[in-house]
PDB file of C-alpha atoms in Angstrom:
ATOM      1  CA  MET A   1      16.162 140.665 198.043  1.00 51.00           C
ATOM      2  CA  LYS A   2      14.385 142.549 200.761  1.00 56.00           C
ATOM      3  CA  PRO A   3      11.664 141.203 202.714  1.00 53.00           C
ATOM      4  CA  LYS A   4       8.998 143.831 200.768  1.00 59.00           C
ATOM      5  CA  ARG A   5      10.199 143.019 197.516  1.00 56.00           C
ATOM      6  CA  ILE A   6      10.035 139.576 197.833  1.00 52.00           C
ATOM      7  CA  ARG A   7       5.987 139.936 199.117  1.00 56.00           C
ATOM      8  CA  ALA A   8       5.581 142.196 196.436  1.00 56.00           C
ATOM      9  CA  LEU A   9       7.177 139.768 193.625  1.00 55.00           C
ATOM     10  CA  ALA A  10       5.768 136.986 194.806  1.00 53.00           C
ATOM     11  CA  ALA A  11       2.300 139.100 195.070  1.00 55.00           C
ATOM     12  CA  MET A  12       2.795 139.954 191.077  1.00 57.00           C
ATOM     13  CA  VAL A  13       3.523 136.332 190.168  1.00 51.00           C
ATOM     14  CA  LEU A  14       0.458 135.397 191.774  1.00 50.00           C
ATOM     15  CA  ILE A  15      -1.872 137.916 190.484  1.00 54.00           C
ATOM     16  CA  ALA A  16      -0.433 137.464 187.023  1.00 51.00           C
ATOM     17  CA  ALA A  17      -1.427 133.461 187.239  1.00 50.00           C
ATOM     18  CA  TRP A  18      -4.694 134.242 188.524  1.00 48.00           C
ATOM     19  CA  THR A  19      -5.504 136.539 185.761  1.00 50.00           C
ATOM     20  CA  SER A  20      -3.951 134.519 183.001  1.00 49.00           C
ATOM     21  CA  GLY A  21      -6.619 131.745 184.108  1.00 49.00           C
ATOM     22  CA  CYS A  22      -4.256 129.313 186.206  1.00 48.00           C
ATOM     23  CA  GLY A  23      -6.411 126.488 188.017  1.00 45.00           C
ATOM     24  CA  THR A  24      -9.329 126.978 185.807  1.00 43.00           C
ATOM     25  CA  GLN A  25     -11.199 123.664 184.071  1.00 41.00           C
ATOM     26  CA  HIS A  26     -10.420 124.013 180.500  1.00 40.00           C
ATOM     27  CA  GLY A  27     -12.215 121.924 177.510  1.00 41.00           C
ATOM     28  CA  THR A  28     -11.000 118.601 176.647  1.00 37.00           C
ATOM     29  CA  LYS A  29      -9.213 120.483 173.337  1.00 38.00           C
ATOM     30  CA  THR A  30      -5.388 120.569 174.068  1.00 37.00           C
ATOM     31  CA  ALA A  31      -4.088 123.742 172.683  1.00 40.00           C
ATOM     32  CA  THR A  32      -1.077 123.852 170.676  1.00 39.00           C
ATOM     33  CA  PRO A  33       1.668 125.722 172.987  1.00 38.00           C
ATOM     34  CA  PRO A  34       2.692 129.444 171.962  1.00 38.00           C
ATOM     35  CA  PRO A  35       5.596 129.465 169.407  1.00 39.00           C
ATOM     36  CA  SER A  36       8.427 130.166 171.874  1.00 35.00           C
ATOM     37  CA  THR A  37      10.637 133.223 171.536  1.00 36.00           C
ATOM     38  CA  ALA A  38      14.281 133.914 171.008  1.00 41.00           C
ATOM     39  CA  ARG A  39      14.743 134.042 174.695  1.00 46.00           C
ATOM     40  CA  THR A  40      12.256 131.946 176.541  1.00 49.00           C
ATOM     41  CA  SER A  41       9.407 130.302 176.340  1.00 63.00           C
ATOM     42  CA  SER A  42       8.325 131.392 179.987  1.00 73.00           C
ATOM     43  CA  PRO A  43       4.976 132.918 180.304  1.00 85.00           C
ATOM     44  CA  VAL A  44       6.125 135.374 182.449  1.00 89.00           C
ATOM     45  CA  ILE A  45       9.617 137.388 181.906  1.00 90.00           C
ATOM     46  CA  ILE A  46      10.673 139.188 185.320  1.00 93.00           C
ATOM     47  CA  ALA A  47      12.832 142.410 185.316  1.00 93.00           C
ATOM     48  CA  GLU A  48      14.032 145.117 187.823  1.00 96.00           C
ATOM     49  CA  ALA A  49      15.644 148.538 188.241  1.00 95.00           C
ATOM     50  CA  ALA A  50      17.596 150.334 190.936  1.00 96.00           C
ATOM     51  CA  LEU A  51      16.299 154.282 190.748  1.00 96.00           C
ATOM     52  CA  LYS A  52      19.212 156.205 191.612  1.00 95.00           C
ATOM     53  CA  PRO A  53      18.853 159.853 193.223  1.00 95.00           C
ATOM     54  CA  ARG A  54      19.543 162.214 190.417  1.00 91.00           C
ATOM     55  CA  SER A  55      20.551 164.798 193.185  1.00 88.00           C
ATOM     56  CA  LYS A  56      22.688 164.295 196.733  1.00 87.00           C
ATOM     57  CA  SER A  57      19.099 163.145 197.930  1.00 86.00           C
ATOM     58  CA  ALA A  58      19.008 159.940 200.152  1.00 91.00           C
ATOM     59  CA  ILE A  59      15.889 158.460 198.139  1.00 94.00           C
ATOM     60  CA  ASN A  60      16.156 154.745 197.805  1.00 94.00           C
ATOM     61  CA  ALA A  61      13.860 152.901 195.119  1.00 96.00           C
ATOM     62  CA  SER A  62      13.229 150.005 193.485  1.00 96.00           C
ATOM     63  CA  ALA A  63      11.237 148.473 191.156  1.00 96.00           C
ATOM     64  CA  THR A  64      10.374 145.007 189.739  1.00 96.00           C
ATOM     65  CA  LEU A  65       8.299 144.460 186.426  1.00 95.00           C
ATOM     66  CA  VAL A  66       6.833 141.366 186.083  1.00 95.00           C
ATOM     67  CA  VAL A  67       4.911 140.867 182.251  1.00 93.00           C
ATOM     68  CA  ASN A  68       2.356 137.975 181.689  1.00 94.00           C
ATOM     69  CA  ARG A  69       2.507 137.158 178.265  1.00 91.00           C
ATOM     70  CA  GLU A  70      -0.633 134.363 178.197  1.00 92.00           C
ATOM     71  CA  ASN A  71      -2.818 137.500 179.390  1.00 94.00           C
ATOM     72  CA  GLN A  72      -0.546 140.770 177.977  1.00 93.00           C
ATOM     73  CA  THR A  73      -0.367 142.302 181.114  1.00 94.00           C
ATOM     74  CA  LEU A  74       2.767 144.279 182.812  1.00 94.00           C
ATOM     75  CA  THR A  75       2.641 144.362 186.782  1.00 96.00           C
ATOM     76  CA  VAL A  76       5.120 147.421 187.645  1.00 96.00           C
ATOM     77  CA  SER A  77       5.557 147.596 191.855  1.00 96.00           C
ATOM     78  CA  MET A  78       7.699 150.171 192.929  1.00 96.00           C
ATOM     79  CA  ASP A  79       9.206 150.568 196.719  1.00 96.00           C
ATOM     80  CA  ALA A  80      10.715 153.631 197.629  1.00 96.00           C
ATOM     81  CA  VAL A  81      11.958 155.425 201.075  1.00 96.00           C
ATOM     82  CA  HIS A  82      13.320 158.413 202.175  1.00 96.00           C
ATOM     83  CA  LEU A  83      10.915 160.303 200.895  1.00 96.00           C
ATOM     84  CA  THR A  84       9.027 163.457 201.801  1.00 95.00           C
ATOM     85  CA  PRO A  85       6.198 162.456 204.169  1.00 96.00           C
ATOM     86  CA  HIS A  86       2.415 162.652 202.536  1.00 96.00           C
ATOM     87  CA  ARG A  87       3.996 164.279 199.132  1.00 96.00           C
ATOM     88  CA  LYS A  88       2.873 162.945 195.995  1.00 96.00           C
ATOM     89  CA  TYR A  89       4.865 161.150 193.713  1.00 96.00           C
ATOM     90  CA  GLY A  90       4.829 159.589 189.999  1.00 96.00           C
ATOM     91  CA  ALA A  91       5.978 156.413 188.355  1.00 96.00           C
ATOM     92  CA  VAL A  92       7.388 156.800 184.553  1.00 95.00           C
ATOM     93  CA  LEU A  93       8.479 153.981 182.422  1.00 95.00           C
ATOM     94  CA  VAL A  94      10.332 155.702 179.818  1.00 94.00           C
ATOM     95  CA  ALA A  95      11.534 153.447 176.362  1.00 90.00           C
ATOM     96  CA  ALA A  96      14.426 155.159 174.942  1.00 86.00           C
ATOM     97  CA  PRO A  97      14.780 155.951 171.589  1.00 83.00           C
ATOM     98  CA  GLY A  98      14.520 152.538 169.221  1.00 80.00           C
ATOM     99  CA  ALA A  99      13.692 150.272 171.973  1.00 79.00           C
ATOM    100  CA  GLU A 100      10.171 148.358 171.861  1.00 78.00           C
ATOM    101  CA  GLY A 101       6.838 149.543 173.374  1.00 76.00           C
ATOM    102  CA  PRO A 102       6.283 153.677 174.036  1.00 78.00           C
ATOM    103  CA  SER A 103       7.246 155.219 177.149  1.00 87.00           C
ATOM    104  CA  ARG A 104       3.926 155.075 179.741  1.00 91.00           C
ATOM    105  CA  TRP A 105       3.003 157.272 183.055  1.00 94.00           C
ATOM    106  CA  LEU A 106       2.439 154.439 185.458  1.00 94.00           C
ATOM    107  CA  GLY A 107       0.427 156.151 188.003  1.00 95.00           C
ATOM    108  CA  THR A 108       0.906 158.818 191.284  1.00 96.00           C
ATOM    109  CA  PHE A 109       1.353 157.449 194.642  1.00 97.00           C
ATOM    110  CA  GLN A 110       1.843 159.267 197.982  1.00 97.00           C
ATOM    111  CA  ALA A 111       4.448 158.553 200.845  1.00 96.00           C
ATOM    112  CA  ASP A 112       3.346 157.585 204.269  1.00 97.00           C
ATOM    113  CA  ALA A 113       4.078 159.530 207.338  1.00 97.00           C
ATOM    114  CA  ARG A 114       7.606 157.755 207.526  1.00 97.00           C
ATOM    115  CA  GLY A 115       8.572 158.456 203.743  1.00 96.00           C
ATOM    116  CA  GLU A 116       7.760 155.476 202.862  1.00 97.00           C
ATOM    117  CA  ALA A 117       5.987 154.005 199.731  1.00 96.00           C
ATOM    118  CA  THR A 118       4.773 151.173 198.117  1.00 96.00           C
ATOM    119  CA  TYR A 119       3.442 151.579 194.764  1.00 96.00           C
ATOM    120  CA  MET A 120       1.580 148.713 192.000  1.00 96.00           C
ATOM    121  CA  THR A 121       0.233 149.197 188.718  1.00 96.00           C
ATOM    122  CA  ILE A 122      -0.964 146.398 185.947  1.00 95.00           C
ATOM    123  CA  VAL A 123      -0.488 147.836 182.260  1.00 93.00           C
ATOM    124  CA  GLN A 124      -2.523 145.799 179.864  1.00 93.00           C
ATOM    125  CA  HIS A 125      -1.331 144.742 176.226  1.00 91.00           C
ATOM    126  CA  VAL A 126       2.104 144.637 177.370  1.00 89.00           C
ATOM    127  CA  THR A 127       3.567 140.588 175.554  1.00 87.00           C
ATOM    128  CA  ASP A 128       7.276 141.570 176.399  1.00 87.00           C
ATOM    129  CA  ILE A 129       9.867 143.338 177.961  1.00 88.00           C
ATOM    130  CA  PRO A 130      13.228 144.194 175.927  1.00 87.00           C
ATOM    131  CA  ALA A 131      16.735 143.175 176.858  1.00 84.00           C
ATOM    132  CA  SER A 132      17.871 146.782 176.868  1.00 86.00           C
ATOM    133  CA  GLY A 133      15.807 150.064 176.726  1.00 90.00           C
ATOM    134  CA  TRP A 134      14.130 150.872 179.470  1.00 93.00           C
ATOM    135  CA  GLN A 135      13.956 153.054 182.048  1.00 95.00           C
ATOM    136  CA  MET A 136      12.330 154.248 185.438  1.00 96.00           C
ATOM    137  CA  GLU A 137      11.853 156.782 187.141  1.00 95.00           C
ATOM    138  CA  LEU A 138      10.061 158.493 190.349  1.00 96.00           C
ATOM    139  CA  THR A 139       8.973 161.952 189.867  1.00 95.00           C
ATOM    140  CA  SER A 140       8.092 164.675 191.693  1.00 93.00           C
ATOM    141  CA  SER A 141       5.843 167.427 189.482  1.00 88.00           C
ATOM    142  CA  SER A 142       7.962 167.222 186.565  1.00 86.00           C
ATOM    143  CA  ASN A 143      11.543 166.967 188.448  1.00 92.00           C
ATOM    144  CA  VAL A 144      13.054 163.117 188.066  1.00 94.00           C
ATOM    145  CA  LEU A 145      14.321 162.340 191.376  1.00 95.00           C
ATOM    146  CA  ALA A 146      15.750 158.879 190.869  1.00 96.00           C
ATOM    147  CA  ALA A 147      16.058 156.624 187.602  1.00 95.00           C
ATOM    148  CA  GLY A 148      17.521 153.532 186.846  1.00 95.00           C
ATOM    149  CA  ASP A 149      17.796 150.945 183.946  1.00 94.00           C
ATOM    150  CA  VAL A 150      15.778 147.874 183.572  1.00 94.00           C
ATOM    151  CA  HIS A 151      17.541 144.379 183.569  1.00 94.00           C
ATOM    152  CA  LEU A 152      15.916 141.210 182.895  1.00 92.00           C
ATOM    153  CA  VAL A 153      16.401 138.500 185.793  1.00 90.00           C
ATOM    154  CA  PRO A 154      17.261 135.146 184.153  1.00 85.00           C
ATOM    155  CA  MET A 155      14.846 132.370 184.346  1.00 72.00           C
ATOM    156  CA  SER A 156      15.828 129.058 185.316  1.00 61.00           C
ATOM    157  CA  ASN A 157      15.776 128.143 181.319  1.00 54.00           C
ATOM    158  CA  GLN A 158      18.077 131.173 180.582  1.00 48.00           C
ATOM    159  CA  LEU A 159      20.993 130.226 182.898  1.00 47.00           C
ATOM    160  CA  PRO A 160      24.053 128.889 181.609  1.00 49.00           C
ATOM    161  CA  LYS A 161      24.134 124.959 181.710  1.00 50.00           C
ATOM    162  CA  SER A 162      27.479 125.070 183.356  1.00 54.00           C
ATOM    163  CA  LEU A 163      26.074 126.866 186.607  1.00 49.00           C
ATOM    164  CA  PRO A 164      25.868 123.922 189.345  1.00 53.00           C
ATOM    165  CA  THR A 165      22.475 123.014 190.532  1.00 54.00           C
ATOM    166  CA  ASN A 166      20.950 122.415 193.864  1.00 53.00           C
TER     167      ASN A 166
END
């Protein structure tokens, strides 16, 4: 994983933990744990997308998505290189027909003088990432420049028991 991606992922997990109230003191009443889902009972779900250019351009982009189930937020971080310097771009989360959740315009960002950009946004009222059916798009005006499918990143409790552990 690239250093920028690692920093972005770490920042998103910290933001997700902070917004869910981790570290705050609660009353003496013990809360009942939330019912677990079929995939995981983890309060955080992580997914990634590698966006491939739609034309012969050299654009290289990737996205990391983190859902915090406790505060129902989706944090999306996108990194892109080989963009046109100082040009504005858009990030779109597209849900295929029948996939959970609606398609969402995530916002606009601008490439720097080197043609690089890092963008992060938080979407409210999201509780899950489907195993398939979501796609990230990098756009300019109404043109899709790069796109890629969103894939879940397995958490430690989702890995097969036959894998060695260190």
